[in-house]
mmCIF file of C-alpha atoms in Angstrom:
data_model
loop_
_atom_site.group_PDB
_atom_site.id
_atom_site.type_symbol
_atom_site.label_atom_id
_atom_site.label_comp_id
_atom_site.label_asym_id
_atom_site.label_seq_id
_atom_site.Cartn_x
_atom_site.Cartn_y
_atom_site.Cartn_z
ATOM 1 C CA UNK A 1 -107.645 -68.162 -22.107
ATOM 2 C CA UNK A 2 -109.027 -66.143 -25.020
ATOM 3 C CA UNK A 3 -109.303 -63.101 -22.703
ATOM 4 C CA UNK A 4 -105.745 -63.584 -21.510
ATOM 5 C CA UNK A 5 -104.558 -63.833 -25.109
ATOM 6 C CA UNK A 6 -106.444 -60.655 -26.026
ATOM 7 C CA UNK A 7 -104.900 -58.808 -23.090
ATOM 8 C CA UNK A 8 -101.400 -59.954 -24.089
ATOM 9 C CA UNK A 9 -101.968 -58.886 -27.725
ATOM 10 C CA UNK A 10 -103.178 -55.463 -26.612
ATOM 11 C CA UNK A 11 -100.228 -55.063 -24.243
ATOM 12 C CA UNK A 12 -97.770 -56.050 -27.012
ATOM 13 C CA UNK A 13 -99.359 -53.551 -29.430
ATOM 14 C CA UNK A 14 -99.065 -50.733 -26.895
ATOM 15 C CA UNK A 15 -95.435 -51.563 -26.208
ATOM 16 C CA UNK A 16 -94.706 -51.575 -29.964
ATOM 17 C CA UNK A 17 -96.348 -48.191 -30.403
ATOM 18 C CA UNK A 18 -94.359 -46.751 -27.490
ATOM 19 C CA UNK A 19 -91.101 -48.116 -28.914
ATOM 20 C CA UNK A 20 -92.007 -46.786 -32.356
ATOM 21 C CA UNK A 21 -92.788 -43.358 -30.916
ATOM 22 C CA UNK A 22 -89.506 -43.330 -28.993
ATOM 23 C CA UNK A 23 -87.586 -44.244 -32.156
ATOM 24 C CA UNK A 24 -89.320 -41.488 -34.123
ATOM 25 C CA UNK A 25 -88.573 -39.008 -31.359
ATOM 26 C CA UNK A 26 -84.862 -39.955 -31.296
ATOM 27 C CA UNK A 27 -84.700 -39.670 -35.102
ATOM 28 C CA UNK A 28 -86.282 -36.228 -34.974
ATOM 29 C CA UNK A 29 -83.812 -35.073 -32.311
ATOM 30 C CA UNK A 30 -80.781 -36.364 -34.204
ATOM 31 C CA UNK A 31 -82.024 -34.794 -37.438
ATOM 32 C CA UNK A 32 -82.237 -31.376 -35.806
ATOM 33 C CA UNK A 33 -78.975 -31.473 -33.827
ATOM 34 C CA UNK A 34 -77.045 -30.076 -36.790
ATOM 35 C CA UNK A 35 -79.529 -27.268 -37.380
ATOM 36 C CA UNK A 36 -79.574 -26.407 -33.687
ATOM 37 C CA UNK A 37 -75.769 -26.262 -33.469
ATOM 38 C CA UNK A 38 -75.542 -24.185 -36.670
ATOM 39 C CA UNK A 39 -78.076 -21.733 -35.303
ATOM 40 C CA UNK A 40 -76.311 -21.589 -31.922
ATOM 41 C CA UNK A 41 -72.976 -20.916 -33.630
ATOM 42 C CA UNK A 42 -74.555 -18.185 -35.727
ATOM 43 C CA UNK A 43 -76.067 -16.495 -32.666
ATOM 44 C CA UNK A 44 -72.753 -16.612 -30.772
ATOM 45 C CA UNK A 45 -70.927 -15.153 -33.787
ATOM 46 C CA UNK A 46 -73.375 -12.302 -34.200
ATOM 47 C CA UNK A 47 -73.468 -11.524 -30.478
ATOM 48 C CA UNK A 48 -69.671 -11.346 -30.322
ATOM 49 C CA UNK A 49 -69.476 -9.192 -33.483
ATOM 50 C CA UNK A 50 -72.236 -6.889 -32.258
ATOM 51 C CA UNK A 51 -74.634 -7.645 -35.116
ATOM 52 C CA UNK A 52 -78.287 -7.230 -34.217
ATOM 53 C CA UNK A 53 -80.617 -10.102 -35.030
ATOM 54 C CA UNK A 54 -84.304 -10.761 -34.785
ATOM 55 C CA UNK A 55 -85.787 -13.740 -32.952
ATOM 56 C CA UNK A 56 -86.335 -16.660 -35.308
ATOM 57 C CA UNK A 57 -87.173 -20.351 -35.018
ATOM 58 C CA UNK A 58 -84.331 -22.740 -34.145
ATOM 59 C CA UNK A 59 -82.357 -23.749 -37.225
ATOM 60 C CA UNK A 60 -82.667 -20.426 -39.074
ATOM 61 C CA UNK A 61 -80.274 -17.486 -39.062
ATOM 62 C CA UNK A 62 -82.283 -14.264 -38.936
ATOM 63 C CA UNK A 63 -83.394 -13.222 -42.402
ATOM 64 C CA UNK A 64 -86.190 -10.737 -43.056
ATOM 65 C CA UNK A 65 -89.498 -12.134 -44.232
ATOM 66 C CA UNK A 66 -89.969 -11.574 -47.975
ATOM 67 C CA UNK A 67 -93.406 -11.999 -49.434
ATOM 68 C CA UNK A 68 -94.570 -9.733 -52.230
ATOM 69 C CA UNK A 69 -97.459 -9.982 -54.649
ATOM 70 C CA UNK A 70 -95.023 -10.407 -57.501
ATOM 71 C CA UNK A 71 -93.374 -13.353 -55.758
ATOM 72 C CA UNK A 72 -96.657 -15.066 -54.957
ATOM 73 C CA UNK A 73 -97.969 -14.750 -58.497
ATOM 74 C CA UNK A 74 -94.787 -14.553 -60.581
ATOM 75 C CA UNK A 75 -93.264 -17.973 -59.987
ATOM 76 C CA UNK A 76 -91.739 -19.413 -63.154
ATOM 77 C CA UNK A 77 -91.442 -23.097 -63.984
ATOM 78 C CA UNK A 78 -88.493 -22.455 -66.286
ATOM 79 C CA UNK A 79 -85.263 -23.642 -64.716
ATOM 80 C CA UNK A 80 -82.547 -20.970 -64.693
ATOM 81 C CA UNK A 81 -78.885 -21.862 -64.331
ATOM 82 C CA UNK A 82 -76.984 -19.391 -62.102
ATOM 83 C CA UNK A 83 -73.828 -19.496 -64.237
ATOM 84 C CA UNK A 84 -72.703 -16.021 -63.059
ATOM 85 C CA UNK A 85 -73.713 -14.664 -59.637
ATOM 86 C CA UNK A 86 -72.997 -11.289 -58.009
ATOM 87 C CA UNK A 87 -72.845 -11.778 -54.237
ATOM 88 C CA UNK A 88 -73.165 -8.504 -52.299
ATOM 89 C CA UNK A 89 -72.244 -9.992 -48.929
ATOM 90 C CA UNK A 90 -72.015 -6.598 -47.189
ATOM 91 C CA UNK A 91 -73.698 -3.211 -47.595
ATOM 92 C CA UNK A 92 -71.161 -1.282 -45.523
ATOM 93 C CA UNK A 93 -68.842 1.123 -47.375
ATOM 94 C CA UNK A 94 -66.235 3.769 -46.588
ATOM 95 C CA UNK A 95 -67.266 5.879 -49.604
ATOM 96 C CA UNK A 96 -70.485 7.858 -50.107
ATOM 97 C CA UNK A 97 -71.130 7.797 -53.843
ATOM 98 C CA UNK A 98 -74.285 9.820 -54.463
ATOM 99 C CA UNK A 99 -75.755 7.384 -56.996
ATOM 100 C CA UNK A 100 -75.018 4.160 -55.050
ATOM 101 C CA UNK A 101 -77.802 1.625 -55.674
ATOM 102 C CA UNK A 102 -76.837 -0.888 -52.970
ATOM 103 C CA UNK A 103 -76.615 1.256 -49.856
ATOM 104 C CA UNK A 104 -75.745 0.521 -46.211
ATOM 105 C CA UNK A 105 -79.274 -0.134 -44.949
ATOM 106 C CA UNK A 106 -77.980 -2.932 -42.694
ATOM 107 C CA UNK A 107 -74.652 -4.026 -41.229
ATOM 108 C CA UNK A 108 -75.518 -7.734 -41.444
ATOM 109 C CA UNK A 109 -72.937 -10.196 -42.773
ATOM 110 C CA UNK A 110 -73.496 -13.943 -42.738
ATOM 111 C CA UNK A 111 -71.175 -16.140 -40.649
ATOM 112 C CA UNK A 112 -68.514 -17.400 -43.025
ATOM 113 C CA UNK A 113 -69.574 -21.050 -42.788
ATOM 114 C CA UNK A 114 -73.123 -20.126 -43.794
ATOM 115 C CA UNK A 115 -71.776 -18.045 -46.704
ATOM 116 C CA UNK A 116 -69.695 -21.012 -47.824
ATOM 117 C CA UNK A 117 -72.724 -23.297 -47.580
ATOM 118 C CA UNK A 118 -74.653 -20.970 -49.868
ATOM 119 C CA UNK A 119 -71.787 -20.765 -52.346
ATOM 120 C CA UNK A 120 -71.614 -24.552 -52.459
ATOM 121 C CA UNK A 121 -75.358 -24.710 -53.179
ATOM 122 C CA UNK A 122 -74.824 -22.286 -56.066
ATOM 123 C CA UNK A 123 -71.929 -24.343 -57.435
ATOM 124 C CA UNK A 124 -74.093 -27.472 -57.305
ATOM 125 C CA UNK A 125 -76.800 -25.555 -59.211
ATOM 126 C CA UNK A 126 -74.380 -24.648 -62.025
ATOM 127 C CA UNK A 127 -72.484 -21.516 -60.936
ATOM 128 C CA UNK A 128 -69.255 -21.022 -62.893
ATOM 129 C CA UNK A 129 -68.423 -17.438 -61.920
ATOM 130 C CA UNK A 130 -68.920 -15.564 -58.655
ATOM 131 C CA UNK A 131 -68.368 -11.847 -58.267
ATOM 132 C CA UNK A 132 -67.989 -10.471 -54.735
ATOM 133 C CA UNK A 133 -69.215 -6.932 -54.209
ATOM 134 C CA UNK A 134 -70.745 -4.634 -51.622
ATOM 135 C CA UNK A 135 -70.812 -2.065 -50.193
ATOM 136 C CA UNK A 136 -67.070 -2.262 -50.109
ATOM 137 C CA UNK A 137 -66.050 -5.937 -49.846
ATOM 138 C CA UNK A 138 -62.585 -5.187 -48.402
ATOM 139 C CA UNK A 139 -64.095 -3.344 -45.418
ATOM 140 C CA UNK A 140 -65.373 -6.354 -43.435
ATOM 141 C CA UNK A 141 -62.593 -7.890 -41.312
ATOM 142 C CA UNK A 142 -60.063 -5.846 -43.330
ATOM 143 C CA UNK A 143 -60.437 -8.102 -46.332
ATOM 144 C CA UNK A 144 -59.814 -11.392 -44.487
ATOM 145 C CA UNK A 145 -63.446 -12.542 -44.790
ATOM 146 C CA UNK A 146 -63.408 -11.748 -48.521
ATOM 147 C CA UNK A 147 -60.053 -13.444 -49.010
ATOM 148 C CA UNK A 148 -61.230 -16.664 -47.390
ATOM 149 C CA UNK A 149 -64.337 -16.745 -49.590
ATOM 150 C CA UNK A 150 -62.171 -16.151 -52.666
ATOM 151 C CA UNK A 151 -59.845 -18.982 -51.620
ATOM 152 C CA UNK A 152 -62.787 -21.295 -50.900
ATOM 153 C CA UNK A 153 -64.426 -20.670 -54.283
ATOM 154 C CA UNK A 154 -61.261 -21.248 -56.280
ATOM 155 C CA UNK A 155 -59.575 -23.965 -54.199
ATOM 156 C CA UNK A 156 -62.508 -25.955 -52.781
ATOM 157 C CA UNK A 157 -65.318 -25.315 -55.276
ATOM 158 C CA UNK A 158 -62.930 -25.146 -58.256
ATOM 159 C CA UNK A 159 -64.869 -22.297 -59.906
ATOM 160 C CA UNK A 160 -63.492 -21.233 -63.307
ATOM 161 C CA UNK A 161 -63.813 -17.554 -62.367
ATOM 162 C CA UNK A 162 -63.697 -15.614 -59.088
ATOM 163 C CA UNK A 163 -63.855 -11.820 -59.272
ATOM 164 C CA UNK A 164 -64.255 -8.758 -57.033
ATOM 165 C CA UNK A 165 -65.634 -5.248 -57.516
ATOM 166 C CA UNK A 166 -64.070 -2.724 -55.135
ATOM 167 C CA UNK A 167 -63.454 0.998 -54.828
ATOM 168 C CA UNK A 168 -59.813 0.027 -54.320
ATOM 169 C CA UNK A 169 -59.156 2.240 -51.297
ATOM 170 C CA UNK A 170 -58.646 -0.541 -48.717
ATOM 171 C CA UNK A 171 -56.721 -3.039 -50.833
ATOM 172 C CA UNK A 172 -53.178 -3.831 -49.675
ATOM 173 C CA UNK A 173 -50.263 -5.617 -51.288
ATOM 174 C CA UNK A 174 -50.310 -8.060 -48.358
ATOM 175 C CA UNK A 175 -53.791 -9.153 -49.447
ATOM 176 C CA UNK A 176 -52.496 -9.882 -52.947
ATOM 177 C CA UNK A 177 -49.596 -11.862 -51.501
ATOM 178 C CA UNK A 178 -51.997 -14.069 -49.540
ATOM 179 C CA UNK A 179 -54.979 -14.390 -51.881
ATOM 180 C CA UNK A 180 -53.892 -13.197 -55.341
ATOM 181 C CA UNK A 181 -53.421 -16.729 -56.702
ATOM 182 C CA UNK A 182 -57.123 -17.473 -56.143
ATOM 183 C CA UNK A 183 -58.484 -14.344 -57.845
ATOM 184 C CA UNK A 184 -59.163 -14.105 -61.586
ATOM 185 C CA UNK A 185 -60.418 -10.527 -61.998
ATOM 186 C CA UNK A 186 -60.339 -7.406 -59.833
ATOM 187 C CA UNK A 187 -62.557 -4.523 -60.947
ATOM 188 C CA UNK A 188 -61.877 -1.094 -59.446
ATOM 189 C CA UNK A 189 -64.577 1.565 -59.667
ATOM 190 C CA UNK A 190 -63.418 4.874 -61.114
ATOM 191 C CA UNK A 191 -65.886 7.424 -62.483
ATOM 192 C CA UNK A 192 -63.501 10.212 -63.417
ATOM 193 C CA UNK A 193 -59.854 10.961 -63.993
ATOM 194 C CA UNK A 194 -60.350 14.345 -62.381
ATOM 195 C CA UNK A 195 -59.845 14.082 -58.619
ATOM 196 C CA UNK A 196 -62.253 16.937 -57.890
ATOM 197 C CA UNK A 197 -65.004 15.233 -59.890
ATOM 198 C CA UNK A 198 -64.522 12.028 -57.911
ATOM 199 C CA UNK A 199 -64.892 13.972 -54.677
ATOM 200 C CA UNK A 200 -68.094 15.665 -55.864
ATOM 201 C CA UNK A 201 -69.516 12.256 -56.745
ATOM 202 C CA UNK A 202 -68.535 10.933 -53.318
ATOM 203 C CA UNK A 203 -65.868 8.517 -54.490
ATOM 204 C CA UNK A 204 -63.180 9.400 -51.993
ATOM 205 C CA UNK A 205 -62.246 9.534 -48.330
ATOM 206 C CA UNK A 206 -60.509 12.477 -46.710
ATOM 207 C CA UNK A 207 -57.324 13.630 -48.414
ATOM 208 C CA UNK A 208 -56.527 10.253 -49.956
ATOM 209 C CA UNK A 209 -56.217 10.232 -53.725
ATOM 210 C CA UNK A 210 -58.571 7.788 -55.415
ATOM 211 C CA UNK A 211 -56.558 7.959 -58.636
ATOM 212 C CA UNK A 212 -53.231 7.276 -56.931
ATOM 213 C CA UNK A 213 -54.692 4.138 -55.358
ATOM 214 C CA UNK A 214 -56.204 3.099 -58.682
ATOM 215 C CA UNK A 215 -52.767 3.064 -60.297
ATOM 216 C CA UNK A 216 -51.230 1.258 -57.316
ATOM 217 C CA UNK A 217 -53.842 -1.510 -57.471
ATOM 218 C CA UNK A 218 -53.343 -1.717 -61.232
ATOM 219 C CA UNK A 219 -49.642 -2.384 -60.680
ATOM 220 C CA UNK A 220 -50.348 -5.008 -57.995
ATOM 221 C CA UNK A 221 -52.697 -6.811 -60.374
ATOM 222 C CA UNK A 222 -49.887 -6.991 -62.903
ATOM 223 C CA UNK A 223 -47.334 -8.138 -60.296
ATOM 224 C CA UNK A 224 -49.579 -10.855 -58.832
ATOM 225 C CA UNK A 225 -51.162 -11.967 -62.115
ATOM 226 C CA UNK A 226 -54.739 -10.810 -61.562
ATOM 227 C CA UNK A 227 -56.743 -9.489 -64.528
ATOM 228 C CA UNK A 228 -57.455 -5.763 -64.025
ATOM 229 C CA UNK A 229 -60.828 -4.241 -64.854
ATOM 230 C CA UNK A 230 -62.376 -0.760 -64.463
ATOM 231 C CA UNK A 231 -66.031 0.080 -63.747
ATOM 232 C CA UNK A 232 -67.406 3.575 -64.386
ATOM 233 C CA UNK A 233 -70.873 4.983 -63.682
ATOM 234 C CA UNK A 234 -71.728 7.731 -66.157
ATOM 235 C CA UNK A 235 -73.691 10.576 -64.593
ATOM 236 C CA UNK A 236 -74.224 14.342 -64.835
ATOM 237 C CA UNK A 237 -70.784 15.106 -63.369
ATOM 238 C CA UNK A 238 -68.666 13.031 -65.774
ATOM 239 C CA UNK A 239 -70.847 12.633 -68.876
ATOM 240 C CA UNK A 240 -68.847 15.196 -70.857
ATOM 241 C CA UNK A 241 -65.438 13.818 -69.889
ATOM 242 C CA UNK A 242 -63.120 12.118 -72.373
ATOM 243 C CA UNK A 243 -61.335 9.223 -70.667
ATOM 244 C CA UNK A 244 -59.840 7.673 -73.779
ATOM 245 C CA UNK A 245 -56.214 8.478 -73.009
ATOM 246 C CA UNK A 246 -56.268 7.326 -69.387
ATOM 247 C CA UNK A 247 -58.173 4.105 -70.066
ATOM 248 C CA UNK A 248 -55.887 3.250 -72.953
ATOM 249 C CA UNK A 249 -52.835 3.760 -70.744
ATOM 250 C CA UNK A 250 -54.214 1.529 -67.962
ATOM 251 C CA UNK A 251 -55.282 -1.082 -70.553
ATOM 252 C CA UNK A 252 -57.834 -3.027 -68.460
ATOM 253 C CA UNK A 253 -59.159 -6.333 -69.751
ATOM 254 C CA UNK A 254 -62.654 -4.745 -69.639
ATOM 255 C CA UNK A 255 -63.948 -1.233 -69.058
ATOM 256 C CA UNK A 256 -67.539 -1.568 -67.852
ATOM 257 C CA UNK A 257 -69.441 1.669 -68.505
ATOM 258 C CA UNK A 258 -72.769 1.892 -66.647
ATOM 259 C CA UNK A 259 -75.589 4.378 -67.082
ATOM 260 C CA UNK A 260 -76.612 5.894 -63.731
ATOM 261 C CA UNK A 261 -79.523 3.774 -62.475
ATOM 262 C CA UNK A 262 -82.353 4.740 -60.117
ATOM 263 C CA UNK A 263 -83.507 2.049 -57.664
ATOM 264 C CA UNK A 264 -86.454 2.851 -55.392
ATOM 265 C CA UNK A 265 -85.573 2.451 -51.723
ATOM 266 C CA UNK A 266 -81.813 2.537 -52.406
ATOM 267 C CA UNK A 267 -80.922 5.834 -54.104
ATOM 268 C CA UNK A 268 -84.391 7.337 -54.547
ATOM 269 C CA UNK A 269 -87.669 7.473 -52.657
ATOM 270 C CA UNK A 270 -88.807 8.090 -49.109
ATOM 271 C CA UNK A 271 -86.766 5.384 -47.369
ATOM 272 C CA UNK A 272 -83.580 5.707 -49.406
ATOM 273 C CA UNK A 273 -80.137 6.673 -48.073
ATOM 274 C CA UNK A 274 -79.172 8.483 -51.295
ATOM 275 C CA UNK A 275 -80.818 11.030 -53.598
ATOM 276 C CA UNK A 276 -79.519 10.101 -57.019
ATOM 277 C CA UNK A 277 -81.949 12.084 -59.152
ATOM 278 C CA UNK A 278 -79.378 14.818 -59.743
ATOM 279 C CA UNK A 279 -76.957 12.226 -61.178
ATOM 280 C CA UNK A 280 -79.341 10.835 -63.798
ATOM 281 C CA UNK A 281 -78.545 11.290 -67.490
ATOM 282 C CA UNK A 282 -80.682 10.652 -70.570
ATOM 283 C CA UNK A 283 -80.260 7.712 -72.935
ATOM 284 C CA UNK A 284 -78.962 10.126 -75.570
ATOM 285 C CA UNK A 285 -76.340 11.559 -73.198
ATOM 286 C CA UNK A 286 -75.200 8.036 -72.412
ATOM 287 C CA UNK A 287 -74.985 7.203 -76.102
ATOM 288 C CA UNK A 288 -72.973 10.382 -76.764
ATOM 289 C CA UNK A 289 -70.472 9.262 -74.106
ATOM 290 C CA UNK A 290 -70.199 5.843 -75.730
ATOM 291 C CA UNK A 291 -69.702 7.408 -79.176
ATOM 292 C CA UNK A 292 -66.922 9.598 -77.813
ATOM 293 C CA UNK A 293 -65.094 6.490 -76.573
ATOM 294 C CA UNK A 294 -65.781 4.138 -79.463
ATOM 295 C CA UNK A 295 -62.062 3.771 -80.161
ATOM 296 C CA UNK A 296 -61.525 2.116 -76.750
ATOM 297 C CA UNK A 297 -61.598 -1.586 -77.599
ATOM 298 C CA UNK A 298 -62.150 -2.853 -74.059
ATOM 299 C CA UNK A 299 -65.298 -0.738 -73.519
ATOM 300 C CA UNK A 300 -68.389 -2.740 -72.471
ATOM 301 C CA UNK A 301 -71.544 -0.560 -72.298
ATOM 302 C CA UNK A 302 -74.296 -1.257 -69.745
ATOM 303 C CA UNK A 303 -77.549 0.629 -70.275
ATOM 304 C CA UNK A 304 -80.221 0.752 -67.563
ATOM 305 C CA UNK A 305 -82.347 -1.873 -69.291
ATOM 306 C CA UNK A 306 -79.454 -4.327 -69.448
ATOM 307 C CA UNK A 307 -78.590 -3.758 -65.806
ATOM 308 C CA UNK A 308 -82.126 -4.327 -64.480
ATOM 309 C CA UNK A 309 -82.765 -7.648 -66.172
ATOM 310 C CA UNK A 310 -79.462 -9.387 -66.846
ATOM 311 C CA UNK A 311 -77.734 -9.698 -63.470
ATOM 312 C CA UNK A 312 -78.206 -12.366 -60.828
ATOM 313 C CA UNK A 313 -77.801 -10.345 -57.635
ATOM 314 C CA UNK A 314 -77.553 -12.034 -54.260
ATOM 315 C CA UNK A 315 -77.843 -9.836 -51.165
ATOM 316 C CA UNK A 316 -76.296 -10.179 -47.698
ATOM 317 C CA UNK A 317 -78.946 -12.748 -46.679
ATOM 318 C CA UNK A 318 -78.326 -14.728 -49.892
ATOM 319 C CA UNK A 319 -81.642 -13.643 -51.404
ATOM 320 C CA UNK A 320 -81.943 -12.987 -55.131
ATOM 321 C CA UNK A 321 -82.974 -9.393 -55.906
ATOM 322 C CA UNK A 322 -85.513 -8.694 -58.657
ATOM 323 C CA UNK A 323 -84.941 -5.183 -60.089
ATOM 324 C CA UNK A 324 -87.469 -5.274 -62.947
ATOM 325 C CA UNK A 325 -89.913 -2.885 -61.245
ATOM 326 C CA UNK A 326 -87.244 -0.281 -60.459
ATOM 327 C CA UNK A 327 -86.756 -1.546 -56.906
ATOM 328 C CA UNK A 328 -85.141 -4.577 -55.293
ATOM 329 C CA UNK A 329 -87.733 -7.231 -54.491
ATOM 330 C CA UNK A 330 -86.008 -10.056 -52.574
ATOM 331 C CA UNK A 331 -86.682 -13.766 -52.923
ATOM 332 C CA UNK A 332 -86.486 -16.237 -50.064
ATOM 333 C CA UNK A 333 -82.907 -17.037 -49.055
ATOM 334 C CA UNK A 334 -81.254 -19.900 -50.890
ATOM 335 C CA UNK A 335 -80.145 -21.096 -47.450
ATOM 336 C CA UNK A 336 -83.799 -21.671 -46.544
ATOM 337 C CA UNK A 337 -85.470 -22.815 -49.785
ATOM 338 C CA UNK A 338 -82.591 -23.782 -52.078
ATOM 339 C CA UNK A 339 -81.335 -22.216 -55.305
ATOM 340 C CA UNK A 340 -83.929 -23.695 -57.669
ATOM 341 C CA UNK A 341 -86.868 -22.249 -55.722
ATOM 342 C CA UNK A 342 -85.311 -18.857 -54.896
ATOM 343 C CA UNK A 343 -84.071 -18.149 -58.424
ATOM 344 C CA UNK A 344 -87.641 -18.254 -59.757
ATOM 345 C CA UNK A 345 -88.135 -14.804 -58.230
ATOM 346 C CA UNK A 346 -84.836 -13.262 -59.381
ATOM 347 C CA UNK A 347 -86.276 -11.504 -62.456
ATOM 348 C CA UNK A 348 -83.237 -12.773 -64.345
ATOM 349 C CA UNK A 349 -83.372 -12.585 -68.153
ATOM 350 C CA UNK A 350 -80.903 -15.196 -69.349
ATOM 351 C CA UNK A 351 -81.222 -14.105 -72.996
ATOM 352 C CA UNK A 352 -80.374 -10.510 -72.071
ATOM 353 C CA UNK A 353 -77.443 -11.802 -70.013
ATOM 354 C CA UNK A 354 -76.015 -13.524 -73.087
ATOM 355 C CA UNK A 355 -76.884 -10.603 -75.401
ATOM 356 C CA UNK A 356 -74.962 -8.097 -73.283
ATOM 357 C CA UNK A 357 -71.913 -10.379 -73.319
ATOM 358 C CA UNK A 358 -72.313 -11.568 -69.744
ATOM 359 C CA UNK A 359 -70.528 -14.798 -70.571
ATOM 360 C CA UNK A 360 -67.006 -14.109 -71.744
ATOM 361 C CA UNK A 361 -63.482 -15.408 -71.209
ATOM 362 C CA UNK A 362 -63.597 -14.866 -67.446
ATOM 363 C CA UNK A 363 -60.842 -17.194 -66.199
ATOM 364 C CA UNK A 364 -57.371 -15.680 -66.103
ATOM 365 C CA UNK A 365 -55.987 -19.091 -67.100
ATOM 366 C CA UNK A 366 -57.736 -18.703 -70.465
ATOM 367 C CA UNK A 367 -56.953 -15.014 -71.042
ATOM 368 C CA UNK A 368 -53.290 -15.616 -71.902
ATOM 369 C CA UNK A 369 -52.377 -12.183 -70.620
ATOM 370 C CA UNK A 370 -48.841 -10.856 -70.792
ATOM 371 C CA UNK A 371 -47.899 -10.126 -67.211
#
């Protein structure tokens, strides 16, 4: 009888283990169904759109491996809040500015649902302002992709500020009619008020006038209640120009004036798509330009040092880019490791961000502008 009892106990234990294993297996399968379907959807999207991808494990959209010495050794335990994030969701552009420091090295764009997932993660981590940039953000899907992200951030995520930086050439009034309510600030890049200078720089396309489109977009911003901003990169071809009269007439809420910046692998170096060395100006030349325009109240200067350390830049794979070493060292994607882990390798100097006036009245609801 004791033997029979022992046999029955052993049999019962085996059955329990088998049932437990089966339950664990079913749980594992169910847990990964979502990841599998998300990956499958991403592959179908990219195959239909013609985007090339690398083979990756199930559950991950293809993102390049990023592992540098700085990342392995430079992890910080200090928690950084991504209050303002610049999301360069595309590198493609219809202009060829000679100093561009975020060039078209890839045509990759995340599927929109994955981009939204990343934006939600950023909101949950403390993001208050998102700025969409490129490349040229209005190029992909003729601005529809951008518009839907703008709508999502303002309507679904309820962000206080949603902004865009664009060269302005592809913006239409129809876009404003559809998405203008969800946009707080539109910044248009303009480096000169001399059309020939713009063409030498590469800010132009064919016979189209960059300045004519600048004024048209300015008027649309007024008509559809979007705060208008101008960005200018000061370089060897415009450093002696006086833009006071034109900027005063356009009256942007902010005139961001950048010093031409060299980034290894982007606009300088062996693997770069641009050769920006001929555009570089000295710190004194930049200061002379600022002194010449000191009467312009909306001027916001951005030296190279401020630019390298005080921006949270997210690339097309949703990786933070560390520019402290004069190049763009990417973190892991926030879609893979989360915001808190990825932001440790962003190189972001929060004190410099506040010092340069990175946090300002960035919601059009608070600006009390006279439209």
